[in-house]
Short mmCIF file of C-alpha atoms in Angstrom, two decimals:
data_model
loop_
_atom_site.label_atom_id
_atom_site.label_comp_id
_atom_site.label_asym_id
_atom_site.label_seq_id
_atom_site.Cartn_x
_atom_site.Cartn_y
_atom_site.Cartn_z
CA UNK M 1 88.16 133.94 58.62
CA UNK M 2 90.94 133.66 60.69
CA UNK M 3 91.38 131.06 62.96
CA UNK M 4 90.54 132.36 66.27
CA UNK M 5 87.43 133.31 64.94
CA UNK M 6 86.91 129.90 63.62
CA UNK M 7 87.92 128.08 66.74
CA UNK M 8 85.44 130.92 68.25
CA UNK M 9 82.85 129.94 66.13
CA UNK M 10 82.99 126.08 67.08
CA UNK M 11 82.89 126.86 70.78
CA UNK M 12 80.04 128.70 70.37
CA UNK M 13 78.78 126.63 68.16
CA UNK M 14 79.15 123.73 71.08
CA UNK M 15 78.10 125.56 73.73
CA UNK M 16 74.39 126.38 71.79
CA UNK M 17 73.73 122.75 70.56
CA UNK M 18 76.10 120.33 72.30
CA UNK M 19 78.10 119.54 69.23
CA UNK M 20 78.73 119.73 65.58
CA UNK M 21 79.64 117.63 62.39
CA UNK M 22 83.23 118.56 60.66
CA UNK M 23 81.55 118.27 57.14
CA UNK M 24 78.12 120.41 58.26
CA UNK M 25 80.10 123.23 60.09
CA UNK M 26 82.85 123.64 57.58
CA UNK M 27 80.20 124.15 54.45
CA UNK M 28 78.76 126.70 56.71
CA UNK M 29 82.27 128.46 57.62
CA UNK M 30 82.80 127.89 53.39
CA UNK M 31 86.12 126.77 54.64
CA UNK M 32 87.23 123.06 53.78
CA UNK M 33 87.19 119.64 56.26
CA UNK M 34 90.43 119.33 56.75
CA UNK M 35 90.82 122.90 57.59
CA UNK M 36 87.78 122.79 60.50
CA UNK M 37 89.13 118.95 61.82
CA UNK M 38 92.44 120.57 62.17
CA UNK M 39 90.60 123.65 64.33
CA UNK M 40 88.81 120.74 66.30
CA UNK M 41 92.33 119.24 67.13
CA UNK M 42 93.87 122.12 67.96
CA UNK M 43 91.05 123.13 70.46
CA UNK M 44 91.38 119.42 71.73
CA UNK M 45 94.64 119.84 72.69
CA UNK M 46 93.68 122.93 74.57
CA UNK M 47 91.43 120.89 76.35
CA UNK M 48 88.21 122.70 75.23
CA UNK M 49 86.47 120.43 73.30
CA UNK M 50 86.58 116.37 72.75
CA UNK M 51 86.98 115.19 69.21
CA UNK M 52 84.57 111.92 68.22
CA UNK M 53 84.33 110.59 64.90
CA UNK M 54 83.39 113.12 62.26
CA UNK M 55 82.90 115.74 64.81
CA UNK M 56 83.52 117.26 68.30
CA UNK M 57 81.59 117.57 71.75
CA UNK M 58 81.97 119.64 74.24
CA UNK M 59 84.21 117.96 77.36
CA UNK M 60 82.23 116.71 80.28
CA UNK M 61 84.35 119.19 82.46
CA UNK M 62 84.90 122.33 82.21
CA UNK M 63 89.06 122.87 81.77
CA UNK M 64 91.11 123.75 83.65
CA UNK M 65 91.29 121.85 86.89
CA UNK M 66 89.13 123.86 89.70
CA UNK M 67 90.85 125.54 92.20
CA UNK M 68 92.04 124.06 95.60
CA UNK M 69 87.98 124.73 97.31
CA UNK M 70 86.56 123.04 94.38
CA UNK M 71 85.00 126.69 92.82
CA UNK M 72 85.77 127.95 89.42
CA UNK M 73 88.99 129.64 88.73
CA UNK M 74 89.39 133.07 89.12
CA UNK M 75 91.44 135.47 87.14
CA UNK M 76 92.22 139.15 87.22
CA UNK M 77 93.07 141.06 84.21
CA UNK M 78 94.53 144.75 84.28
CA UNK M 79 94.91 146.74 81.17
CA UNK M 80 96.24 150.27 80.83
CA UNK M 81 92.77 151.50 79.28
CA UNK M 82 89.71 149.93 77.45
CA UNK M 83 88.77 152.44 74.61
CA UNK M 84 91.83 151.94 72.19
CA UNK M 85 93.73 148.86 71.53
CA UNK M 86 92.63 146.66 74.87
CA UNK M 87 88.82 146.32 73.80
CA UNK M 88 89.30 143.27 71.51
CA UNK M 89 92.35 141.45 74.17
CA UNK M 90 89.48 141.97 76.90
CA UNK M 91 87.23 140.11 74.54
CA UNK M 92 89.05 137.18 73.41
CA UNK M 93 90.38 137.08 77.30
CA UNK M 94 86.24 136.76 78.38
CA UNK M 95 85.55 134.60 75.72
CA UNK M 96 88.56 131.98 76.12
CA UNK M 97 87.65 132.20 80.03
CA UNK M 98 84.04 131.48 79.59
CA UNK M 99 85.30 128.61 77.68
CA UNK M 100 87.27 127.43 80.75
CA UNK M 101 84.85 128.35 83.41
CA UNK M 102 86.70 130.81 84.16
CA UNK M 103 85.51 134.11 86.01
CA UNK M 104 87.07 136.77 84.73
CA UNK M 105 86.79 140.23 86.59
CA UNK M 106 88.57 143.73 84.90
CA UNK M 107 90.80 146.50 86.40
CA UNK M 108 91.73 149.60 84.30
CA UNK M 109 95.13 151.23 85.67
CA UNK M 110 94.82 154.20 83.72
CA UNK M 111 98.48 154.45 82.59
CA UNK M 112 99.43 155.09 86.30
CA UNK M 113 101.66 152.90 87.96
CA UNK M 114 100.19 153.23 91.71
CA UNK M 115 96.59 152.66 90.30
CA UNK M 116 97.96 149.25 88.94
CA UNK M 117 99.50 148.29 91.98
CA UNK M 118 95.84 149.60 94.03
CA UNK M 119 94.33 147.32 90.72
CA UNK M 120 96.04 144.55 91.75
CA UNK M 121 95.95 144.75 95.93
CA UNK M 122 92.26 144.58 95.30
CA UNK M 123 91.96 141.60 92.93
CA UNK M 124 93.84 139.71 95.49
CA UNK M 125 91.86 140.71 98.10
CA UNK M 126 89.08 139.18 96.38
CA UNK M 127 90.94 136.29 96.06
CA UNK M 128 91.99 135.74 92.37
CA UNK M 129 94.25 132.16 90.89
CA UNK M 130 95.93 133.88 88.58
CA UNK M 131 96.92 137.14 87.29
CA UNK M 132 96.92 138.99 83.80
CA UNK M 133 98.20 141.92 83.67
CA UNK M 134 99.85 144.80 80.51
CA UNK M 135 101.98 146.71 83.13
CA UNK M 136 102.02 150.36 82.47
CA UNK M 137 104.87 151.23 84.38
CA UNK M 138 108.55 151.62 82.41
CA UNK M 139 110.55 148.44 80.92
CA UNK M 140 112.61 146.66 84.07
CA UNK M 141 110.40 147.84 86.78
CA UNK M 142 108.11 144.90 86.87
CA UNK M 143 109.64 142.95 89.82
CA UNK M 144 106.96 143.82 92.09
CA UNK M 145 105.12 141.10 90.43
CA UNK M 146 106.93 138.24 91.75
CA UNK M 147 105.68 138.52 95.14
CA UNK M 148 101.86 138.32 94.85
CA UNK M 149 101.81 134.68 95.30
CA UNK M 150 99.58 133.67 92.40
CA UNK M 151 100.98 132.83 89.05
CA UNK M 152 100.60 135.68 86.58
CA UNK M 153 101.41 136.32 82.79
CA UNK M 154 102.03 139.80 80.91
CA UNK M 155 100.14 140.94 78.37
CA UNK M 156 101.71 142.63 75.42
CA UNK M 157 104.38 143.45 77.19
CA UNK M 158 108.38 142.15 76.78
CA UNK M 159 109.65 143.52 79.59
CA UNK M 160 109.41 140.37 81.86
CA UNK M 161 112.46 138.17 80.78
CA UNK M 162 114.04 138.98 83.93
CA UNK M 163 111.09 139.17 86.76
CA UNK M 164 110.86 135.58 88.02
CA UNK M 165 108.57 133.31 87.36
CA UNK M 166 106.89 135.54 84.30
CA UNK M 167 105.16 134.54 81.32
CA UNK M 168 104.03 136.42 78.21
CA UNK M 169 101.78 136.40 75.45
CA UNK M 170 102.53 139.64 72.54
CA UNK M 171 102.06 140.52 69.51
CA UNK M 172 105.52 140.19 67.24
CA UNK M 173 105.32 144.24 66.54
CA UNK M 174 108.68 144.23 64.59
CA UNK M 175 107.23 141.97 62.11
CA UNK M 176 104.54 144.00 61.84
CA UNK M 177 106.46 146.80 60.83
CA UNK M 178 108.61 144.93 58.55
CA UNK M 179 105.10 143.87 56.89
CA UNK M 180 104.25 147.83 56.22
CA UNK M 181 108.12 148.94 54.75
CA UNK M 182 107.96 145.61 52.36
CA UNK M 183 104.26 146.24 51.43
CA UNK M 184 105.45 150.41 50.65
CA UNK M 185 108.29 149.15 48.72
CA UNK M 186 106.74 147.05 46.40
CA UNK M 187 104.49 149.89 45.32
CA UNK M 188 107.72 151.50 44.29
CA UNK M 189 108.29 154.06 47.30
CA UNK M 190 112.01 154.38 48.01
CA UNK M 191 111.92 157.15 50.71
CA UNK M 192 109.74 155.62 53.53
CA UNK M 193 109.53 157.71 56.57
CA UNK M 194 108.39 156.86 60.00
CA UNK M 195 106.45 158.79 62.44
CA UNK M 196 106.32 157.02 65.88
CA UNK M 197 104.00 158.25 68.83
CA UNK M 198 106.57 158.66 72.00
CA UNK M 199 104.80 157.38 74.52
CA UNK M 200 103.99 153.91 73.52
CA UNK M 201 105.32 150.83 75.07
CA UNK M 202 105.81 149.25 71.24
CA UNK M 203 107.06 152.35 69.65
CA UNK M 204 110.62 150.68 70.01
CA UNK M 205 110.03 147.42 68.45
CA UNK M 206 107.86 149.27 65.66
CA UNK M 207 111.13 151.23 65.48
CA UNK M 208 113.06 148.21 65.23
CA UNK M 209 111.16 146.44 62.48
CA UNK M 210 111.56 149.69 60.76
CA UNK M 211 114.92 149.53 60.05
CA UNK M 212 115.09 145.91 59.71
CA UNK M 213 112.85 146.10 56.63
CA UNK M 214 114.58 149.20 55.66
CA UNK M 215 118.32 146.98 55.64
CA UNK M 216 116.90 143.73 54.34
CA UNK M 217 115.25 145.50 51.21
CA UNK M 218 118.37 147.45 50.58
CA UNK M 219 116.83 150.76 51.03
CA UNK M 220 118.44 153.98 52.95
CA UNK M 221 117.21 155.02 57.12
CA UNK M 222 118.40 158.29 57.47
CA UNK M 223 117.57 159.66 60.44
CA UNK M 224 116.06 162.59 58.80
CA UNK M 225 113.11 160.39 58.26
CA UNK M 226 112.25 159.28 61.36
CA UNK M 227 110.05 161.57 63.17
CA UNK M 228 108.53 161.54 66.73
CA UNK M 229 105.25 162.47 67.61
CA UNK M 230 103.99 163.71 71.30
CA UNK M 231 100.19 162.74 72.96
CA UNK M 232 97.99 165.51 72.11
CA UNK M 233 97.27 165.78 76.07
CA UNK M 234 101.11 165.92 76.67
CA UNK M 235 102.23 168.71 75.21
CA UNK M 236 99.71 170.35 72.57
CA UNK M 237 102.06 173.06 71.17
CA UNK M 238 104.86 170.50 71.34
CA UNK M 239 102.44 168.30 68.97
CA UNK M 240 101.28 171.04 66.26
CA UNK M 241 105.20 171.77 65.71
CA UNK M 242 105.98 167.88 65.21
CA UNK M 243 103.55 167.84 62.57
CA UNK M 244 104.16 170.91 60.91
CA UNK M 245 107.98 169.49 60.76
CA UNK M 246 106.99 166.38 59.42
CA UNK M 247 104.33 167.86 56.33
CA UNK M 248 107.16 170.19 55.73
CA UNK M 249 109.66 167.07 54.96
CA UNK M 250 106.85 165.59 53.32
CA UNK M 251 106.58 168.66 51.12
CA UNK M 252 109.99 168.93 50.86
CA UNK M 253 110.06 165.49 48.85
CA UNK M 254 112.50 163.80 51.78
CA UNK M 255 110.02 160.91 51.84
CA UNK M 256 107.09 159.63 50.04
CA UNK M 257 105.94 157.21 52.20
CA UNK M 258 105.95 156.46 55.74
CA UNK M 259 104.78 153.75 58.22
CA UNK M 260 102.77 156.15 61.15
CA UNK M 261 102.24 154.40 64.77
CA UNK M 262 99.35 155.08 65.88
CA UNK M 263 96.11 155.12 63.59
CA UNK M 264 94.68 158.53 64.99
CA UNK M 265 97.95 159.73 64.51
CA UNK M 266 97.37 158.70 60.82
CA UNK M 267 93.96 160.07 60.59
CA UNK M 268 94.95 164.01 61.87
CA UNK M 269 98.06 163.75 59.19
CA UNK M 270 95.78 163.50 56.41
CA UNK M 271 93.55 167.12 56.63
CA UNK M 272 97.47 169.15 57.31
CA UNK M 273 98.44 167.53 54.43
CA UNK M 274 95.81 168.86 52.50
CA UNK M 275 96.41 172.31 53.85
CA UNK M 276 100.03 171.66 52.11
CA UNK M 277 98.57 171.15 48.81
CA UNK M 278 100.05 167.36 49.46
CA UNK M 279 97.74 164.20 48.27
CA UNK M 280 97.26 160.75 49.41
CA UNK M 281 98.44 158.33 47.99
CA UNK M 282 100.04 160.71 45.15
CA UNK M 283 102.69 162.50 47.53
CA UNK M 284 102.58 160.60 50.38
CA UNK M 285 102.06 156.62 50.77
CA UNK M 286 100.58 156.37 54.23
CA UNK M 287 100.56 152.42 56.33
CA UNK M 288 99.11 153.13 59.91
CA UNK M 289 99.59 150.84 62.92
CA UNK M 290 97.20 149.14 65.28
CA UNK M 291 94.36 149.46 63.19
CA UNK M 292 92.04 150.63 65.28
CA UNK M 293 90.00 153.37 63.36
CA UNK M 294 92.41 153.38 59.98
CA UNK M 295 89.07 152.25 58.08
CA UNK M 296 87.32 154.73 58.93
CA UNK M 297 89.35 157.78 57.90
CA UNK M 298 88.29 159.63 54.51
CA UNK M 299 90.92 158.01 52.94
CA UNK M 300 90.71 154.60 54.24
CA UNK M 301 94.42 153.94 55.59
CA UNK M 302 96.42 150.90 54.79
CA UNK M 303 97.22 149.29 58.39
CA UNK M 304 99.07 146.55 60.01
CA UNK M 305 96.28 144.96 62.32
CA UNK M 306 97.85 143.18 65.92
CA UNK M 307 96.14 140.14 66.37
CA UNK M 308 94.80 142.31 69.84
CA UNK M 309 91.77 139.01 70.07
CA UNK M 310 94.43 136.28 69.57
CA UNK M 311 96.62 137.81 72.17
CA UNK M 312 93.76 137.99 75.21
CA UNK M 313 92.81 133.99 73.92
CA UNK M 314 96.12 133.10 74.58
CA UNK M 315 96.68 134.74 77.62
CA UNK M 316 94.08 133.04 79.22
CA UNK M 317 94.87 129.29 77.77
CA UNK M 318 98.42 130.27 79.19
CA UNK M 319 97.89 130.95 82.51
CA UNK M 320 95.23 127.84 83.18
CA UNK M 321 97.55 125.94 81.97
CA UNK M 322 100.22 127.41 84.37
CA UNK M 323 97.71 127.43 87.02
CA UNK M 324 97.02 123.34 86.36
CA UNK M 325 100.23 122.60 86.62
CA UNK M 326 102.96 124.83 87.95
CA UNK M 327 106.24 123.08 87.55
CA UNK M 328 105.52 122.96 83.56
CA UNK M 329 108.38 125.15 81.46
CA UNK M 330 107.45 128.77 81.23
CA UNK M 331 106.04 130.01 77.79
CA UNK M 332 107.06 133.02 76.03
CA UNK M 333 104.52 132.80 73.07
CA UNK M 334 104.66 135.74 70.12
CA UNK M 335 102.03 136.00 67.65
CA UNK M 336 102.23 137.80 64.17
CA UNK M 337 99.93 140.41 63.40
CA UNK M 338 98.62 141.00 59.76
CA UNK M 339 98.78 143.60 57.06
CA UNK M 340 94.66 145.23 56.09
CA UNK M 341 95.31 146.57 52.56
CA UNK M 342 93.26 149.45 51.42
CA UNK M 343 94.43 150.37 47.86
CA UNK M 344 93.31 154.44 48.55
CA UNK M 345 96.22 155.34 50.76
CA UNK M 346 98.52 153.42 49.28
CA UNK M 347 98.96 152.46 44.98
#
């Protein structure tokens, strides 16, 4: 159990009965003591909980401070879409904001820029404290966010360094990728391709932890096996030749393994490499990224899994905290996603 999920666990286990023993709670987890005292600090610090001896209670108050009315804090949160990759950020969001107090209402921009903007107008109108927000808009044209008047942080997104006043909470998607290339390697694959979906906002940083684990292992990046892939919505025809270029490389032996961003990407190699007479794992190691669906292909798919729960948690203990006090330093927090082995598409 990771430890989100533990400090989770205690919060709900706090908010059912009041509070909880370290020793009782830990045998229950079947994790040790120390390992749930040091979750009960950590949440302390976050102001969630209040440690006593051999235990924790719940705070009298509800963190962070209230507004200036006296109500509960309100925050905003606009994602790009909530049926692939934003589900579990919206839940750890709702779940660190019921842990605040917080009211937490949702807007869904639908990749397009002017519904973000008519996402946002409307949360203010309502009257929000703070804003989260995964822009959908292209890298540098996130200004716009500097005049709403309410403190905001960006979700999963880099792009902020230079909009003033910005905070961020991400996933570290380069180290994901250098996760995949090292696990491929050690199974003894030499040629590892990648096959990046164009229109993501982490495709470069995938990219980028590509090569890195590529050059620290030694191991040749041709450009000949990189490949890019198109949104089946974008450009259909566009798609089926991408894929028929990169089976035919496959088939061709110019790779025998390759890191593919995103899972359903993954999933719809698998069948055309069947039509090829090509097997998984035996010609073709496959790692997928975002881990999403990867367990549930026919082949269950290796994948690196962002830490998508973490991320929303985070977001939210960020921006009370930024809300509570507004001259503190801004935060720039990264968090490492992890590698879900599943020995059929990879040996």
């Amino acid at each position: 159990m990771h430890a989100e999920d533990r400090h989770q666990a205690i919060l709900r286990r706090l908010r059912e009965r009041g509070s909880l023993r370290v020793t009782d709670f830990a045998e229950e987890l079947k994790v040790s003591a120390v390992t749930v005292r040091r979750d009960v600090e950590a949440l302390a610090e976050r102001g969630l909980v209040a440690r006593v001896h051999g235990g924790a209670l719940l705070p009298e108050t509800a963190p962070p401070s209230p507004s200036v009315s006296g109500a509960p804090l309100v925050f905003g949160l606009v994602v790009p879409a909530a049926d692939y990759y934003y589900p579990e950020v919206i839940k750890g969001a709702r779940e660190a904001a019921a842990a605040r107090g917080i009211r937490l209402v949702l807007g869904i921009s639908q990749y397009r820029p002017e519904e973000e903007r008519a996402q946002v107008r409307q949360l203010l109108s309502h009257g929000i404290d703070g804003l989260l927000i995964a822009p959908c808009g292209p890298p540098g044209h996130q200004d716009w966010l500097a005049a709403l008047g309410v403190p905001f942080t960006l979700v999963e997104r880099r792009s902020g360094d230079d909009v003033p006043g910005a905070e961020r909470v991400v996933t570290d998607h380069a180290y994901g990728a250098r996760l995949a290339v090292r696990h491929l390697a050690r199974t003894g694959r030499e040629r590892i391709g990648l096959l990046l979906r164009a229109d993501s906002p982490h495709s470069a940083l995938v990219k980028e932890g590509y090569l890195g684990g590529l050059a620290s292992l030694g191991l040749p990046a041709p450009e000949s096996l990189r490949f890019t892939i198109t949104a089946p919505e974008a450009d259909p025809m566009r798609r089926d030749a991408q894929l028929d270029e990169f089976t035919g490389a496959v088939g061709a032996g110019l790779l025998d393994a390759v890191l593919v961003h995103n899972d359903h990407d993954a999933i719809v190699l698998l069948p055309r490499l069947r039509a090829r007479g090509l097997s998984v794992p035996g010609d073709l190691a496959i790692v997928a990224y975002d881990d999403e669906v990867a367990a549930l292909a026919d082949i269950p798919l290796t994948a690196v899994a962002p830490p998508k729960r973490a991320v929303g948690v985070a977001a939210v203990d960020l921006l009370a905290l930024r809300v509570g006090d507004p001259g503190r330093a801004r935060h720039h927090l990264s968090i490492l996603p992890d590698l879900n082995v599943r020995a059929s598409s990879v040996r």
